[in-house]
Structure formats: structure tokens, C-alpha cells
XYZ file of C-alpha atoms in Angstrom:
559
model
C -34.861 59.617 -15.067
C -34.892 55.895 -14.072
C -32.085 54.024 -15.110
C -32.360 52.635 -18.716
C -30.402 49.028 -18.068
C -32.712 46.227 -18.369
C -31.849 42.703 -17.612
C -30.241 40.881 -14.080
C -27.499 41.847 -12.348
C -24.746 39.515 -12.263
C -23.528 39.203 -8.157
C -19.644 38.374 -9.318
C -17.384 41.085 -9.791
C -14.500 41.422 -12.544
C -11.168 41.971 -11.932
C -8.381 41.999 -14.376
C -4.993 40.198 -13.900
C -1.766 40.523 -14.991
C 0.389 37.479 -15.751
C 3.102 37.018 -13.752
C 5.832 35.341 -15.756
C 6.455 33.679 -19.587
C 6.838 30.024 -18.957
C 8.236 29.239 -22.636
C 7.903 31.126 -26.198
C 8.596 30.648 -29.628
C 11.891 31.641 -31.018
C 13.151 34.826 -30.881
C 12.639 35.597 -34.492
C 8.919 34.776 -34.371
C 8.593 36.252 -30.418
C 9.747 39.533 -29.466
C 9.712 41.560 -25.919
C 7.118 39.378 -24.596
C 8.319 40.539 -21.086
C 5.678 43.660 -22.171
C 2.955 41.600 -21.697
C 3.782 41.374 -17.723
C 3.794 45.058 -17.303
C 1.003 46.059 -19.594
C -2.916 46.635 -17.679
C -4.707 47.981 -20.657
C -7.838 46.805 -22.525
C -7.917 50.162 -25.073
C -6.984 49.947 -28.343
C -4.173 52.825 -29.341
C -3.426 54.579 -32.356
C -0.702 55.172 -34.453
C 0.510 58.297 -33.410
C 1.267 57.299 -29.690
C 3.794 55.543 -27.928
C 3.567 52.059 -26.300
C 5.140 49.048 -25.848
C 4.013 45.588 -27.380
C 4.829 41.744 -27.752
C 5.398 41.130 -31.261
C 4.522 37.740 -33.064
C 5.803 36.833 -36.571
C 4.514 33.638 -37.770
C 6.713 32.982 -40.612
C 8.700 30.158 -42.686
C 6.316 27.699 -41.472
C 7.182 28.083 -37.699
C 4.021 29.391 -35.138
C 4.550 32.322 -33.208
C 3.534 31.036 -29.353
C 3.793 32.523 -25.976
C 2.629 30.209 -22.622
C 1.658 33.078 -19.715
C 1.284 32.568 -15.960
C -1.197 34.063 -14.132
C 0.299 33.118 -10.599
C -2.850 30.776 -9.235
C -6.070 29.029 -10.468
C -8.724 31.959 -11.664
C -12.488 31.557 -12.591
C -13.279 33.839 -16.071
C -11.747 34.444 -19.154
C -8.643 36.412 -21.344
C -8.839 39.938 -22.764
C -6.385 40.197 -26.018
C -5.706 43.507 -27.117
C -3.848 43.906 -30.410
C -2.908 46.916 -31.854
C -1.965 46.492 -35.143
C -1.231 43.864 -37.667
C -0.530 43.234 -41.091
C -3.919 41.950 -41.730
C -7.468 43.403 -40.610
C -8.221 39.450 -38.997
C -5.556 36.977 -37.541
C -6.325 33.965 -37.123
C -5.369 32.842 -32.938
C -5.847 29.978 -31.047
C -6.126 30.142 -26.855
C -4.987 27.409 -25.251
C -6.840 27.775 -21.199
C -4.776 24.731 -19.210
C -5.054 24.667 -14.714
C -1.463 23.222 -15.683
C 1.195 23.614 -18.336
C 1.034 20.861 -20.052
C -3.030 21.577 -20.145
C -2.165 24.879 -21.979
C 0.824 23.097 -24.149
C -1.411 20.175 -25.043
C -4.874 19.365 -26.465
C -7.641 20.908 -23.709
C -10.992 19.121 -24.010
C -13.803 21.480 -24.121
C -16.315 19.546 -21.573
C -18.322 21.550 -19.768
C -16.466 24.819 -20.950
C -14.374 26.018 -23.657
C -10.548 25.693 -22.809
C -9.724 25.301 -26.433
C -10.957 27.642 -29.521
C -9.191 29.142 -32.483
C -10.906 33.000 -32.945
C -10.206 35.644 -35.681
C -9.514 38.618 -33.760
C -9.553 42.266 -35.334
C -6.529 44.579 -35.111
C -6.556 48.044 -32.714
C -9.321 45.708 -30.614
C -9.652 44.276 -27.275
C -11.472 41.215 -27.261
C -12.517 38.926 -24.416
C -13.479 35.069 -24.416
C -13.937 32.116 -22.333
C -15.499 31.538 -18.967
C -13.700 28.305 -17.534
C -11.161 27.419 -14.641
C -7.449 28.199 -15.327
C -3.979 29.520 -14.951
C -2.043 29.169 -18.133
C -2.652 30.753 -21.501
C -0.835 30.013 -24.554
C -1.583 31.928 -27.697
C -0.924 31.224 -30.956
C -0.520 33.668 -34.211
C -1.452 30.650 -36.776
C -1.165 32.083 -40.473
C 2.353 31.730 -41.600
C 3.647 34.868 -42.984
C 1.118 37.600 -40.144
C 2.487 39.745 -37.691
C 0.907 41.221 -34.908
C 1.349 43.976 -32.067
C -0.125 41.910 -28.902
C 0.049 45.031 -26.464
C -1.794 43.387 -23.604
C -3.292 39.921 -22.532
C -5.365 40.223 -19.457
C -6.883 37.358 -17.605
C -10.703 38.238 -16.397
C -11.306 37.111 -12.973
C -15.053 37.062 -12.431
C -16.132 35.525 -8.610
C -18.171 37.120 -5.901
C -17.011 39.304 -3.598
C -16.668 37.890 -0.062
C -15.187 38.835 3.019
C -13.377 36.259 4.683
C -14.543 36.304 8.142
C -13.356 33.154 9.425
C -9.660 32.591 9.794
C -6.740 30.300 11.168
C -2.921 30.492 12.079
C -1.219 28.041 13.429
C 2.520 27.371 14.138
C 2.521 25.041 10.723
C 2.742 27.283 7.638
C 2.050 24.460 5.894
C -1.557 24.111 7.586
C -2.123 27.550 7.161
C -1.469 27.456 3.685
C -3.983 24.210 3.225
C -6.216 26.272 5.375
C -5.993 29.478 2.710
C -6.282 27.073 -0.107
C -8.986 25.134 0.880
C -11.137 28.474 1.365
C -9.754 29.561 -1.782
C -11.090 26.739 -3.889
C -14.237 26.644 -2.277
C -14.527 30.563 -2.780
C -14.001 30.310 -6.715
C -16.406 27.244 -7.103
C -19.169 29.978 -5.622
C -20.281 31.594 -9.084
C -24.075 31.248 -10.149
C -24.397 28.527 -7.627
C -22.506 26.362 -5.567
C -20.670 24.220 -7.901
C -18.501 21.355 -7.949
C -15.226 22.715 -10.315
C -14.964 25.695 -12.254
C -13.646 24.025 -15.125
C -15.597 21.080 -15.569
C -18.677 19.990 -13.412
C -19.915 23.768 -13.353
C -22.660 22.238 -11.779
C -24.499 22.070 -8.315
C -24.268 18.082 -6.918
C -25.761 17.858 -3.658
C -23.601 15.350 -2.469
C -20.248 17.402 -3.363
C -21.436 20.197 -2.325
C -21.615 19.151 1.721
C -17.692 19.718 2.190
C -18.248 22.939 0.280
C -21.287 24.151 2.722
C -18.506 23.475 5.783
C -16.451 25.920 4.413
C -18.966 28.645 3.778
C -20.110 27.984 7.306
C -16.635 28.420 8.304
C -14.900 31.374 6.310
C -17.951 33.300 4.818
C -20.685 35.700 6.441
C -24.028 36.130 5.074
C -22.985 37.149 1.674
C -21.513 33.868 1.137
C -24.634 32.030 2.856
C -26.448 33.552 0.391
C -25.455 31.416 -2.833
C -25.570 28.107 -0.765
C -29.000 29.184 0.431
C -29.735 29.821 -3.365
C -27.826 26.445 -4.671
C -29.568 24.003 -1.912
C -33.035 25.704 -3.090
C -32.058 25.181 -7.004
C -31.879 21.561 -5.898
C -35.257 21.726 -4.365
C -37.193 23.048 -6.942
C -35.924 20.501 -9.784
C -36.220 17.389 -7.793
C -39.666 16.679 -6.983
C -40.730 13.686 -4.943
C -40.356 11.046 -4.889
C -37.008 11.974 -7.173
C -33.777 12.164 -5.603
C -31.679 14.533 -6.129
C -29.168 14.356 -8.990
C -30.630 10.904 -9.590
C -28.378 9.509 -6.678
C -30.224 8.590 -3.470
C -27.472 9.715 -1.238
C -27.376 13.119 -2.296
C -30.941 14.162 -0.960
C -29.321 12.853 2.390
C -26.846 15.284 2.359
C -28.948 17.839 0.997
C -30.779 17.178 4.299
C -27.713 17.068 6.386
C -26.596 20.497 4.654
C -29.861 21.927 5.965
C -28.943 20.833 9.235
C -25.807 22.331 9.680
C -27.111 25.290 7.831
C -29.561 26.098 10.719
C -27.067 25.152 13.370
C -24.358 27.619 11.997
C -26.959 30.517 11.103
C -29.966 30.130 12.808
C -32.367 31.003 10.357
C -35.828 29.598 11.364
C -37.788 31.649 8.577
C -35.203 30.032 5.650
C -36.028 26.435 7.650
C -39.878 27.081 7.687
C -39.777 27.561 3.632
C -38.503 23.983 3.526
C -41.139 22.364 5.593
C -43.226 20.610 3.077
C -40.637 19.567 1.028
C -38.437 18.718 3.930
C -41.618 16.132 5.648
C -41.966 14.992 2.773
C -38.972 13.568 1.930
C -38.003 12.501 5.625
C -41.449 10.172 5.210
C -40.051 9.198 1.981
C -36.590 8.170 3.496
C -37.935 6.732 6.684
C -40.529 4.724 5.160
C -37.590 2.759 3.313
C -36.350 1.190 6.393
C -37.749 -2.580 6.757
C -38.823 -4.013 10.734
C -35.522 -5.636 10.588
C -33.623 -2.438 10.575
C -32.376 -2.276 7.418
C -32.548 -0.009 4.356
C -34.591 -0.668 1.511
C -33.971 2.260 -0.557
C -34.754 2.464 -4.442
C -35.499 4.402 -7.184
C -32.003 6.016 -7.814
C -28.445 5.748 -8.062
C -26.860 3.474 -4.879
C -23.560 5.867 -5.230
C -21.433 7.513 -2.212
C -18.457 8.461 -4.269
C -16.254 6.994 -7.341
C -13.863 5.562 -5.402
C -15.867 3.660 -3.522
C -17.652 2.802 -6.615
C -14.999 0.369 -7.806
C -14.870 -1.565 -4.916
C -18.765 -3.116 -5.040
C -22.031 -3.369 -2.897
C -20.551 -4.103 0.522
C -19.124 -0.431 1.107
C -21.996 1.019 -0.761
C -24.662 -0.626 1.053
C -22.746 0.358 3.973
C -22.461 3.550 3.690
C -25.860 4.471 2.697
C -27.089 2.731 5.631
C -24.988 5.144 7.766
C -25.889 8.369 5.712
C -29.601 7.003 5.580
C -29.062 6.948 9.751
C -27.290 10.259 9.887
C -29.820 12.465 7.734
C -32.457 11.265 9.715
C -31.186 12.238 13.297
C -30.486 15.688 11.560
C -34.029 15.546 9.986
C -35.539 14.541 13.536
C -33.310 17.780 14.951
C -35.087 19.891 12.193
C -38.984 18.380 12.364
C -38.568 19.194 16.476
C -37.275 22.832 15.811
C -40.432 23.526 13.259
C -42.723 21.712 15.236
C -43.214 18.866 13.275
C -43.888 16.386 15.474
C -45.342 13.702 13.704
C -42.052 13.764 11.073
C -40.072 13.711 14.109
C -41.423 10.973 15.290
C -41.007 9.326 12.093
C -37.684 9.855 12.034
C -37.168 8.408 15.100
C -38.640 4.871 14.587
C -37.145 4.595 11.465
C -33.489 5.864 12.766
C -34.204 3.396 15.755
C -34.245 0.553 13.683
C -31.413 1.509 11.630
C -29.848 1.366 15.090
C -30.920 -2.510 15.362
C -28.354 -3.446 12.312
C -24.410 -3.060 12.220
C -23.239 -3.674 8.914
C -19.877 -4.940 8.059
C -16.908 -2.602 9.684
C -14.344 -4.159 7.141
C -15.325 -3.648 3.455
C -11.992 -2.189 2.264
C -13.425 1.451 1.876
C -12.265 3.783 4.359
C -15.478 6.342 3.089
C -17.778 3.706 4.503
C -16.063 3.332 7.567
C -15.801 7.109 8.264
C -19.653 7.249 7.795
C -20.021 4.243 10.451
C -17.768 5.853 12.838
C -19.963 9.227 12.003
C -23.142 7.070 12.438
C -22.033 5.772 16.160
C -22.701 2.485 14.350
C -19.454 1.467 15.506
C -17.159 3.318 18.244
C -14.978 5.817 16.323
C -11.837 4.747 18.132
C -12.021 1.007 16.828
C -12.630 2.186 13.400
C -9.900 4.526 13.789
C -7.715 1.157 14.882
C -8.922 -0.997 12.490
C -9.409 0.498 9.216
C -8.849 4.034 9.044
C -5.084 4.649 11.110
C -3.797 1.849 9.055
C -1.817 2.671 5.790
C -4.074 5.843 6.499
C -3.527 7.613 2.941
C -4.330 4.231 0.892
C -7.747 4.890 -0.777
C -8.196 8.643 0.491
C -10.207 10.970 -1.124
C -10.108 14.608 -1.789
C -14.111 14.502 -1.451
C -14.669 11.617 1.270
C -11.173 12.262 3.315
C -12.980 15.281 4.885
C -15.357 12.239 6.292
C -12.679 10.356 7.171
C -10.769 13.169 9.179
C -14.344 14.060 11.099
C -14.196 10.364 11.827
C -10.605 10.471 13.240
C -11.164 13.127 15.093
C -14.100 11.335 16.598
C -11.504 8.887 18.026
C -9.434 11.385 19.208
C -6.847 11.135 16.499
C -6.214 14.738 15.993
C -2.467 14.061 15.264
C -2.868 11.470 12.894
C -5.450 13.370 10.908
C -2.949 16.399 10.892
C -0.708 14.511 9.558
C -2.890 12.934 7.211
C -3.844 16.639 5.852
C 0.275 18.057 5.721
C 0.853 14.695 3.608
C -2.066 14.106 1.524
C -3.136 17.826 0.355
C 0.118 19.379 1.164
C 1.331 16.791 -1.562
C -1.186 19.119 -4.067
C 0.855 22.288 -3.106
C 4.225 20.624 -3.165
C 3.675 20.034 -7.138
C 2.523 23.646 -7.737
C -1.229 23.542 -7.245
C -2.902 26.833 -5.897
C -6.323 25.322 -5.485
C -7.291 21.665 -4.401
C -7.936 19.209 -7.080
C -11.302 16.608 -7.805
C -8.788 13.354 -6.874
C -5.337 12.557 -5.881
C -3.309 9.414 -5.203
C -0.185 9.657 -3.706
C 1.359 6.610 -5.965
C 1.129 9.820 -8.009
C 3.645 11.778 -6.571
C 7.197 9.531 -7.102
C 8.844 10.922 -10.858
C 6.060 13.666 -10.991
C 7.010 17.065 -12.372
C 5.245 19.929 -11.181
C 1.649 20.985 -12.707
C 3.547 24.573 -13.343
C 6.480 23.259 -15.616
C 6.821 22.120 -18.828
C 7.622 18.544 -18.360
C 11.358 17.574 -18.044
C 12.896 14.726 -19.719
C 12.040 11.303 -17.204
C 9.629 13.152 -15.177
C 5.587 12.232 -15.417
C 3.057 14.701 -16.492
C 0.919 14.469 -13.275
C -2.080 16.156 -15.177
C -1.739 14.480 -18.443
C -0.910 10.530 -17.200
C -3.657 10.261 -14.212
C -6.913 10.124 -12.966
C -9.596 7.449 -12.852
C -13.333 7.358 -13.699
C -14.850 10.186 -15.308
C -11.706 12.434 -14.903
C -9.025 11.144 -16.691
C -6.085 12.987 -18.056
C -6.934 16.738 -18.757
C -10.305 16.349 -17.849
C -9.300 16.123 -14.455
C -10.389 18.973 -12.497
C -7.594 20.889 -10.407
C -10.233 22.941 -8.960
C -12.682 21.194 -6.956
C -14.893 22.752 -4.131
C -15.344 19.226 -2.274
C -11.531 18.960 -1.768
C -11.204 22.137 0.326
C -12.778 20.203 3.664
C -9.411 20.937 6.002
C -10.270 24.026 6.257
C -13.467 23.544 7.627
C -12.203 20.318 9.522
C -9.514 22.978 11.352
C -11.518 25.281 12.541
C -14.037 22.926 14.009
C -11.637 20.719 15.170
C -7.790 22.690 16.127
C -9.680 25.635 17.335
C -11.917 23.500 18.515
C -15.067 26.038 17.507
C -18.360 24.620 16.784
C -21.817 25.548 17.310
C -24.102 24.123 20.090
C -27.399 26.007 19.886
C -29.002 27.013 16.818
C -27.476 30.192 14.937
C -24.613 29.871 17.911
C -25.871 31.091 20.181
C -23.883 28.582 22.416
C -20.853 27.734 20.883
C -18.154 24.753 22.025
C -14.684 25.928 22.530
C -12.727 22.650 22.495
C -8.892 23.014 20.824
C -7.153 19.677 19.731
C -3.441 21.457 19.119
C -2.456 17.913 18.444
C 1.596 18.089 17.913
C 1.015 22.318 17.310
C 2.180 24.912 19.937
C -0.279 27.671 19.584
C -3.436 27.846 16.739
C -5.587 31.052 16.865
C -8.928 32.101 14.142
C -12.088 32.992 13.768
C -15.567 31.436 13.571
C -18.483 33.986 12.015
C -21.878 33.809 13.317
C -24.754 35.658 13.148
C -24.123 37.521 16.225
C -20.701 38.619 14.885
C -17.588 36.430 15.391
C -15.516 34.686 17.387
C -12.031 34.944 17.987
C -9.866 32.315 19.857
C -6.289 31.854 20.674
C -4.721 28.934 21.810
C -1.090 27.876 23.409
C 0.748 25.149 24.731
C 2.303 26.125 27.802
C 5.314 24.485 29.526
C 3.537 21.917 31.730
C 1.694 20.724 28.453
C -1.942 22.673 29.362
C -3.374 24.752 26.752
C -4.785 28.230 27.461
C -6.760 29.572 25.446
C -7.764 33.339 25.049
C -11.623 33.695 23.832
C -13.497 36.638 22.536
C -17.024 36.192 21.472
C -19.882 38.535 20.660
C -22.876 39.705 22.658
C -25.641 37.033 22.515
C -22.685 33.694 22.220
C -22.414 32.007 25.095
C -19.331 30.020 24.987
C -18.874 26.349 26.523
C -15.124 26.198 26.871
C -14.170 22.425 27.849
C -10.453 21.215 27.837
């Protein structure tokens, strides 16, 4: 017979995850044998004559039975709770899911996902709840006089099953861990589409998606690329011209840059051809917003780069938008040539040439804007690095645009400085207990801060509740945000030195920059197969490289 199942299959895979430790519980009179929750991996209700172990919860004399569980790392999904027996047919349970201990112990907000709910759960049943990002779960048995046997509490992890084709290892374990966490952060955000965050901003934000795109292309194969193209198409189909994606002018520029990056790494001309009409229309719209003096006249949407820049006034936004428009037009020229759209390519070149006639101010107080000016070659990267980026290098850095600061510093030849910034800035989140990278971070938060995986000791600062800016204050702050994974792509491209020189990686550059590292090795996915490299520093300081490339990939090796 034919398969009777109906509906659209979910491309994601469910996995059950047991808690790894009990962080906290109410007194022994209310919670007993909680360690059983660390071992019981079952979702099947157990009938009375069978032997089983459970966690005993008893709310009595005004004291609520409570337990706080740690699942060991950030997860996307929900919670399954198996109640065997209770002294009532239904028991009222409060469930709090948190990305930090303090969030799960407090009053989590329910923006974009439910993280704090009260449910009446039936005995002799396994019930599931939730679709969010979390690591910690607190359970409270709410009603006085209620007793319940909790057999298991399992996280229900829901993610795409993706192979990590790309790889990176080096002589610095801290950098290895940062590469892995960046890849995992982006992987968690590859859900229905490529999202910004798994707890909040479970949405396709096009500008925010560019660092994620670079990570996807550096780590995952064709199965990862599929969710990327679905996301790009989703934005295209819901943004009729002349509107700007997500209502922000720059986000349509990022869409163009992502299309160019995708074509360079994967070389799928048929997919690029499917963008022809929209891409040509968008590029013509962009080219028409450059005046004869080379100044952008962008309108019709929000003039936005990122939140830290938003607070600095118009000058850095003007400079950054000028640079981004130039970068997008150059990318548009490249793709239009590949598509044989000679007229559109000419419009892109002419508008880009006019933009190069005007040089926005460099020192606007924004490292983000300065980095874009370097990447657009409006200023020599070495000048930008010396004047802005390397001065108090972590001040004003953000997990999102920090990626472009790293890119600009690499262009300036300052690999060592960029590696130090990665170790210190992204590494500080790991030191505070992070297992994924955050929406926002500031080095000033480190002093006096408690770890996010512990109850805040007296005299220490609850870093999750106390900090955050703009729209991400306190527990609304996402601790798993895809835009923060940029160092993963950066280390593959600039430490391993792996980057495509021809569409589809038919020719790949290998130009290692070890900085202060003794060795580095890794893999770049390509449509023709993975490229493997290992670089070692010799006694005389020279770098020896071993390279293994698949048939059809030409290696352009550079010192």
C-alpha cells in the first residue's frame, strides 16, 4: 500500500539528551533521589508492578519542590517530562528554560519562544513542551500537598543532521575550541531556515546571516548549503522590489554579497541563474542611487549597520553604507558577468567607479565602519588597522561586526593581532561558561562576573541579567546567536589560508598565516571534495605545507 502519512516531513532530527548534573534543588524534605534524573533515559510510563527508580517531589508546608537541571551545553528544542505516579490525576508544574542558570532561576521572558510556562501534567504519561534555545531547566511542583514521582526529564534536541566536512586544529587549544563553538553556534541556528538566534530572533535577518553564510560554506557540505539557499530564496520571494530586505537598506546589499560568496564556493550557475531577474533589478536599483559626485543617495528603508554603530550617530552609518554599497556593486558586477548580463555589469562598474571618487571620513568612532572602508579598499587596510582597529582593539567590538574587523586586520597583515582579539574577546565568553557565542558582548562585563553555569555567588555579577544593550537587555539577550560565529570562517580562510579563486573552488588559494602558532591543519569543503592542509613552522621560521586536493581542484600555493 502507499504510505498513508500526510504533511511535509521535517528535515530536522530529534534526539533525546539527558541532564548532566543537578545544579540546585530545594531541601531534602521536598526533593529526594534527584540523581535518578541523570540516568533514566526513558519516555515510557511505567505501570505499578514494575520496578523503577524516580525522583520524588513533595511540595509541603508552603515549600515548593524544585530542581534545576543542566544539560551540559546549549540545545535547541524542548523538554519531555515523564511522571509515573502522583497523589492527584494532574499536577501543576512550572517549567523554566534558560540559557543561563540565572535565567532558569528567574522569570524568563517569552519573546519569540515560550521559556516560562505552567502546565497541568497528567500522571502515568510523558509530555513534551517547548521549542526554544536553552541549557538549563527548572521544574517546580506548584501546589502544596502534591507528591509526584518524576522518572525522567529529557531534552528533546531538534536540529539538522549535518556532517562537519570542514575542520580546524592548531597548536593553541583555545583557538580550537573557539572554532568548534562558532561552528556549533551556527549549526544550532540552521533550523527551518538560517536563523539569527534559537531563543529570540528565530527569524531570517539577511545582514545578520552573512557571517553565518561564511561559516556554513567553510564547515558544511551540500546538505548545509540547502538551508542557506532556502533562506536566501525566502527573503527574495518576500521582498518585492523596490523594497529593501527586512526593511533595512544594507540587508539587501548583504543578500548580494551572500549570493556572490555562494557562487564562489559552490559554483552553482543554475542556482545563480534562478536569481537573474531579481538580482538584475536590485543591482539596477542600487546603481541608480549613486550621484555624479560619487555619493550614495540611498533611501526607502532604514539606514542601519549594527546596533553599536546605531548609537554613534549618522557619520559612521554613512561611511559604512557607502562602503557596503561599493562592495555589493563589485559583487554584482562579478555575478552579472558570469550570467552574461553585460548591461547590468556595466551599470555596476560605472556606479562603483563613481563611489570610489568619494572617500568618507575614516575616524568616526566606529571600528565597524572603519573595517568596511578597508574591505571596500577606500582606505589602505594597513592605515585603517594602525589608525583605528589596532588601537584599544577590543573597545567597541561586537560579535557580529567583529568578523569584519578581523577580516580588515587580516587584509592589513595583522594576523597576530586578530588572533589575540579572538582569544581574548570570544574566549572570554567561554571563560564565563558559554557553550555557544552570544548576541552581544563587551570586555567590561568580565570584571567581577560570575559564570553563567552557576548560581551567582554573593559579591559577583550576574552577567546575563545585568548586561545587554539596545533590544537585547538582561535575559532577553540571546546566548546563541549565529552572527557571532565569524571566527570559525576567519580561521579557515586566514590561518589555514584556504579560499576559492574560481567559482566552485575549481582553483583554491593556499596562503597560510600562522601568526604565533607552531602548526595548523584543517579541511575546506568544496563541491569536488575536501581540500586537506597541514602547515608547520620550521626551525628557520619558514612554513612547510602538506596539501591534499581532490581531482579537479587546482591549488594556487602562496607564501
